[in-house]
Coordinates of C-alpha atoms in Angstrom, one line a residue:
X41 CA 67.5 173.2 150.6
X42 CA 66.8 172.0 154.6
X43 CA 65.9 168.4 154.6
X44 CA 62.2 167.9 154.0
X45 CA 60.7 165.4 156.9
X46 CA 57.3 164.1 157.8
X47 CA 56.4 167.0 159.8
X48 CA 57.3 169.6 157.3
X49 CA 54.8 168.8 154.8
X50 CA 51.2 169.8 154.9
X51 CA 52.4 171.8 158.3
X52 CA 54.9 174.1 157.4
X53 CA 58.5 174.2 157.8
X54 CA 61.5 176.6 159.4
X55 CA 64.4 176.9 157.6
X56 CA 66.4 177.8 160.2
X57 CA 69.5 179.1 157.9
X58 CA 67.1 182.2 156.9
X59 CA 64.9 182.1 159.8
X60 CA 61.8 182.5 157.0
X61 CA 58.8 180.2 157.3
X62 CA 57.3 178.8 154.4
X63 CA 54.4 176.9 154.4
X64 CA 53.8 173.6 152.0
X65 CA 50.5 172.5 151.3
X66 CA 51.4 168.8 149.7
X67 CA 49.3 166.5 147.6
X68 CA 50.2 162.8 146.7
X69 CA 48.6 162.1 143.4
X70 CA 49.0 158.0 142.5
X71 CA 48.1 156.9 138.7
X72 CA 48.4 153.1 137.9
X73 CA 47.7 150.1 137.3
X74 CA 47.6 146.3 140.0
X75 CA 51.3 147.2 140.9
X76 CA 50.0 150.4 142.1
X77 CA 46.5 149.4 143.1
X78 CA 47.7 146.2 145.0
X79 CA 44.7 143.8 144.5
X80 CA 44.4 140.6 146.9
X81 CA 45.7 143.2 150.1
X82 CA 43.5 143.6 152.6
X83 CA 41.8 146.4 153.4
X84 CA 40.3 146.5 149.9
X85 CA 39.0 150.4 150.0
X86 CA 37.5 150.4 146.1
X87 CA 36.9 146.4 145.1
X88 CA 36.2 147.3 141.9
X89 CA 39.6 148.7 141.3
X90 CA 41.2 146.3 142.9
X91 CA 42.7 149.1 145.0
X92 CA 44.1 148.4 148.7
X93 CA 44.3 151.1 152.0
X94 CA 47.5 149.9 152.1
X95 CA 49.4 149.8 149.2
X96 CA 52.5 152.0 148.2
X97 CA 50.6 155.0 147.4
X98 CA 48.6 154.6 150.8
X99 CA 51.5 153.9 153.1
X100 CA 53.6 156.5 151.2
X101 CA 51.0 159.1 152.3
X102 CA 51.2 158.1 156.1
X103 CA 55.2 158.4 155.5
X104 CA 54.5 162.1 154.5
X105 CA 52.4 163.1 157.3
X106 CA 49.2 163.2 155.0
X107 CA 46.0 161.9 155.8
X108 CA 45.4 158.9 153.1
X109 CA 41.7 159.2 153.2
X110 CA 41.6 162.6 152.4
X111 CA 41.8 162.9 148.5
X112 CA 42.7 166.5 148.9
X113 CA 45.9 165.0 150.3
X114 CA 46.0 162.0 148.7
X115 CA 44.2 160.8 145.0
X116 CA 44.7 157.6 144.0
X117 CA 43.3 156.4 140.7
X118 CA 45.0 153.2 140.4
X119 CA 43.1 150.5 138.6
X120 CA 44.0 147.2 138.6
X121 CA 44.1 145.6 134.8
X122 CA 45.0 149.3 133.8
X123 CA 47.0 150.0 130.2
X124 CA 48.8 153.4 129.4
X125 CA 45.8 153.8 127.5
X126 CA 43.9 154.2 130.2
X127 CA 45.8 156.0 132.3
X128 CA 45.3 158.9 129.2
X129 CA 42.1 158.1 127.2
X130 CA 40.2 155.3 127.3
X131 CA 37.7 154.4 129.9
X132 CA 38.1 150.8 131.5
X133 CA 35.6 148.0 132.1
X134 CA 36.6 146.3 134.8
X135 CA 32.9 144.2 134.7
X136 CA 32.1 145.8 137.9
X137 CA 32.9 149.3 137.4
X138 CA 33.4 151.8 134.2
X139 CA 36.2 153.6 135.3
X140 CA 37.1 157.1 133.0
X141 CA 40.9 157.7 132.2
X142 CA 42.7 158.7 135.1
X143 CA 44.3 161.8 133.6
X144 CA 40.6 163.4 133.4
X145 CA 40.0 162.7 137.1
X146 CA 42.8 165.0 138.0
X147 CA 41.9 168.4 139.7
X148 CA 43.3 171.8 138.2
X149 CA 46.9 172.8 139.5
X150 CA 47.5 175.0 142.9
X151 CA 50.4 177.2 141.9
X152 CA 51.1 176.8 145.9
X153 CA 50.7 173.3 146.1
X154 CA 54.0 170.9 146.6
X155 CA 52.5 167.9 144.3
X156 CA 54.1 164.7 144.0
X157 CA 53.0 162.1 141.5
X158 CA 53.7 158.7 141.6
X159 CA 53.0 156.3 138.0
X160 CA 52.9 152.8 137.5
X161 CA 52.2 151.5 134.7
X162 CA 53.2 149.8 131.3
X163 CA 53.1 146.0 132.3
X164 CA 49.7 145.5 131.1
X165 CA 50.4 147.1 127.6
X166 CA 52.8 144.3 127.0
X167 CA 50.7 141.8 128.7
X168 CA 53.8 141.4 131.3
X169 CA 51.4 139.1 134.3
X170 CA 48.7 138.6 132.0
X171 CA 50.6 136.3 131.1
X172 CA 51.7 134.5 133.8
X173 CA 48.1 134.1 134.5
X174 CA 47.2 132.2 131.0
X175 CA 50.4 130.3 131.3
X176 CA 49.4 129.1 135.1
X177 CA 45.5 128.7 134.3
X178 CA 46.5 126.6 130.8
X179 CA 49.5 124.5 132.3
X180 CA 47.8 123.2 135.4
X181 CA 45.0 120.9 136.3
X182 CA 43.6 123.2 138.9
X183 CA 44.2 126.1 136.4
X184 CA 41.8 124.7 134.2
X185 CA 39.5 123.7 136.6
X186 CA 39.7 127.2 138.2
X187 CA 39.1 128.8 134.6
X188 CA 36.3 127.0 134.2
X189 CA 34.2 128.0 137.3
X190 CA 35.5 131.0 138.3
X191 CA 36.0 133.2 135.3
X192 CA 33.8 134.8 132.9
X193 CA 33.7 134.4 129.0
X194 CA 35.6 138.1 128.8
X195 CA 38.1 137.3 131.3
X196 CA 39.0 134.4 129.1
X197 CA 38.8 135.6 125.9
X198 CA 41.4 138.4 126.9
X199 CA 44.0 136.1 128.2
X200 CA 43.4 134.1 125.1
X201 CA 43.2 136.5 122.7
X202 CA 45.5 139.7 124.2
X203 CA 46.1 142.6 122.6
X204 CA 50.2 143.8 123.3
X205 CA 52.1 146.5 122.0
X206 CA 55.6 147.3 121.7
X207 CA 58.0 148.7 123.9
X208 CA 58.1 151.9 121.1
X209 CA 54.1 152.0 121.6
X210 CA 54.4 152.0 125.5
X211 CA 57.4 154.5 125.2
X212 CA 54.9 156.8 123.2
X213 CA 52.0 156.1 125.4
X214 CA 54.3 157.3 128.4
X215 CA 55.2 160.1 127.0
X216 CA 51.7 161.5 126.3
X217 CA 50.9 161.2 129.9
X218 CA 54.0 162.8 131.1
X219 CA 54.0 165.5 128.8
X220 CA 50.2 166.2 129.8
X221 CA 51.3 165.8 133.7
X222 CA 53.5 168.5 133.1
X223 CA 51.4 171.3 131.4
X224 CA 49.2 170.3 134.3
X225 CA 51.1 170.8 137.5
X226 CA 54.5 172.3 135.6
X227 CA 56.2 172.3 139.2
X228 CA 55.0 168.7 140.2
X229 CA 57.6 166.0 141.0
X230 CA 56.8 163.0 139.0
X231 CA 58.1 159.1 140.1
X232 CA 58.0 156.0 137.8
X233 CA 57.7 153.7 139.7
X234 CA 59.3 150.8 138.4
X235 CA 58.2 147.0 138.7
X236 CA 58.1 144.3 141.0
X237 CA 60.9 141.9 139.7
X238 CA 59.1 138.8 139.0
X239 CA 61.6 136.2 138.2
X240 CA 64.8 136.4 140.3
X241 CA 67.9 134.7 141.1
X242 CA 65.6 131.9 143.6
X243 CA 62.7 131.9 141.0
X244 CA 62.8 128.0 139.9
X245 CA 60.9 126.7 136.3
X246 CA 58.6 124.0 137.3
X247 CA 58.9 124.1 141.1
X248 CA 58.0 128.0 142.2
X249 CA 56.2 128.6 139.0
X250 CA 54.8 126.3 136.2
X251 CA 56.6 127.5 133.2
X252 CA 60.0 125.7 132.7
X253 CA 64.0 127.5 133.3
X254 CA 64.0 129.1 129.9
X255 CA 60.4 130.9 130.5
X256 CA 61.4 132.1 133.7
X257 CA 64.5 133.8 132.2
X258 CA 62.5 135.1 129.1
X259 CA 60.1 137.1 132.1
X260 CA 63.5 138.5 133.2
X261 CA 63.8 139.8 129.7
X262 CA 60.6 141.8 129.7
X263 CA 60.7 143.0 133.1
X264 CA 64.3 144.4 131.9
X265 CA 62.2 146.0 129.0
X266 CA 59.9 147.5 131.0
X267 CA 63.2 149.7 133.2
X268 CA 64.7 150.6 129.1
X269 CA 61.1 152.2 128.9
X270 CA 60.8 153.6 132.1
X271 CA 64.7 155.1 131.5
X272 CA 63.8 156.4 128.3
X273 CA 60.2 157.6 129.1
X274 CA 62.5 159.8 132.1
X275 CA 65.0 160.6 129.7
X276 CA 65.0 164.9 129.5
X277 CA 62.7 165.2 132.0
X278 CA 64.1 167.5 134.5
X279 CA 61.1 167.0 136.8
X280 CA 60.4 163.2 136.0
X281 CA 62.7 160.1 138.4
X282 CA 63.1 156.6 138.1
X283 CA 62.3 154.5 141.6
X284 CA 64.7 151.4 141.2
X285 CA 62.1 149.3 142.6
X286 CA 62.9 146.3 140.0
X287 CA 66.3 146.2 141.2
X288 CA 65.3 147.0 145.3
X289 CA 63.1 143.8 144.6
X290 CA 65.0 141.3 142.4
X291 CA 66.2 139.6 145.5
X292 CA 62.5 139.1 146.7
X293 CA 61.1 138.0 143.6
X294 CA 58.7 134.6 143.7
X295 CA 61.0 131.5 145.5
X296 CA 62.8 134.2 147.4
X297 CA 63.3 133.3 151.9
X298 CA 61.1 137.4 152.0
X299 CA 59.3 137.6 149.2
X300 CA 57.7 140.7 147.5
X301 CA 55.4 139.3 145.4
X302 CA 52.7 136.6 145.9
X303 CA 53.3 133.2 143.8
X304 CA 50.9 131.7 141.3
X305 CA 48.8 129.5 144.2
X306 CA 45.2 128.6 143.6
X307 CA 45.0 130.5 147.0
X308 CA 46.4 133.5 145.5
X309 CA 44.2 133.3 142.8
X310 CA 41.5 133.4 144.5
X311 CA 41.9 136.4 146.6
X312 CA 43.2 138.3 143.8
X313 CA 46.4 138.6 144.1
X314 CA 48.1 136.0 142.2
X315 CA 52.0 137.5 140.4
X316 CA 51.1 141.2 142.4
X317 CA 53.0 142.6 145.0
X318 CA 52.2 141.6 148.9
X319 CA 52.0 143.6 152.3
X320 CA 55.7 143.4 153.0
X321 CA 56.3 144.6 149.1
X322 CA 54.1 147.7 149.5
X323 CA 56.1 148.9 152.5
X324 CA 59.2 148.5 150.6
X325 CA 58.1 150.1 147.7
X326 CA 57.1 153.3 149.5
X327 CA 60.0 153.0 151.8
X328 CA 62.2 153.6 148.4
X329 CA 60.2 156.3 147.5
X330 CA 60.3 158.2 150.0
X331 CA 63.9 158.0 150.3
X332 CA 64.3 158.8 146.7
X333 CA 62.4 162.1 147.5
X334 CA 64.0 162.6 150.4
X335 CA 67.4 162.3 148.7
X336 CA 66.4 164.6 146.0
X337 CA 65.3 167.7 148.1
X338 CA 68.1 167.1 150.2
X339 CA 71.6 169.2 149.7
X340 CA 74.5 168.8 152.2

């Protein structure tokens, strides 16, 4: 297969070898949670979702040559605060918005259509930053305070109270969604799209974040989880690919000289993007995507 570039997609494309013309109408369709969404990054183009212009699936878009505020081109449906569940079934309260499962916001296949979908997700099953946040809110003075005047009765009762399932519970959950994605659009290209690393080898207990050494290394734990799902969520799935983001970003985790990921600040906090991925993490993220898919259409 000729390379596929920018200009080939949505435009058509020569293939010079055959001198035949075939045109590709492409559509970027991005389902996900906060690590998709990318709350706290300005422009904020749905506040309610938490959702940025210029997060991964956005700048991805631009990468491709589509027009990222065209959802023809471009759907994305990431939430912020988003489980598995409701990427498939259940609706989600985000207390300023009901937002249905993203699966039934999905329009019917194109047989013609070139669809790429992009899924991140997973984290918040397992209360992965959830976490981080009750840890940070409970272990610090400003936390505390913060919590106090900033956050609703809900908002604390779910950190307090969390519900978390198991990495065989997420596995399942993933595997509902992919094998629905694929009696959808049976010729789409799916990406997981794996986490921010978190914790890495700069992250310091007590001084970067306010959980001690042994903490810090127990994150690195679940984040390593999270790729054994992904992996085995992939596993068999001729049309389904693993982005190695966690392993792309483990060197810009949180203490990092170029970080990926915003710290735990009251600052952070405040705009909403405390433990999520910044600006600079975005354009990585679809940076690796894109050359992941280019890679994969691409035969010597």
């Amino acid at each position: 297969m000729a390379r596929l570039t920018s200009d080939m997609w949505g435009t058509g494309a020569h293939d010079h070898s055959s001198e035949m013309v075939h045109v590709f109408r492409m559509r970027l369709i991005a389902l996900g949670s906060s690590f998709a969404a990318g709350p706290g990054i300005a422009p904020q183009v749905d506040a309610a979702a938490g959702r940025s212009g210029n997060n991964y699936p956005h700048l991805l878009a631009r990468r491709l040559g589509l027009d990222s505020g065209d959802s023809t081109q471009l759907l994305d449906l990431s939430v912020s605060g988003a489980t598995m569940l409701n990427l498939i079934s259940d609706d989600q309260d985000t207390g300023d918005k009901v937002f249905p499962p993203q699966l039934s916001l999905l329009p019917s296949a194109d047989d013609d259509d070139q669809t790429i979908i992009t899924v991140t997700g997973g984290g918040n099953d397992m209360f992965y930053i959830g976490s981080m946040f009750a840890r940070t809110l409970s272990m610090t003075l400003w936390g505390r305070i913060y919590s106090h005047l900033f956050m609703t009765q809900d908002q604390k009762q779910g950190l307090e109270n969390p519900t978390i399932a198991s990495p065989d519970q997420v596995i399942e959950r993933f595997n509902i969604l992919l094998d629905d994605l694929h009696k959808r659009f049976p010729r789409a290209t799916i990406y997981l799209v794996e986490y921010f690393a978190m914790m890495g080898p700069d992250t310091v207990g007590g001084r970067h974040v306010a959980w001690s050494q042994d903490q810090v290394d127990r994150y690195k734990q679940t984040a390593d989880q999270l790729k054994q799902i992904y992996a085995q969520a992939a596993k068999g799935r001729a049309n389904v690919h693993i982005v190695p983001l966690a392993q792309a970003s483990y060197a810009h985790a949180i203490g990092s000289k170029q970080p990926w990921v915003s710290d735990g600040s009251i600052l952070n906090f405040y705009r909403g993007g405390a433990f999520h991925p910044n600006l600079a993490g975005m354009k990585a993220a679809a940076d690796l995507i894109y050359d992941t898919h280019q890679k994969l259409y691409t035969k010597a």
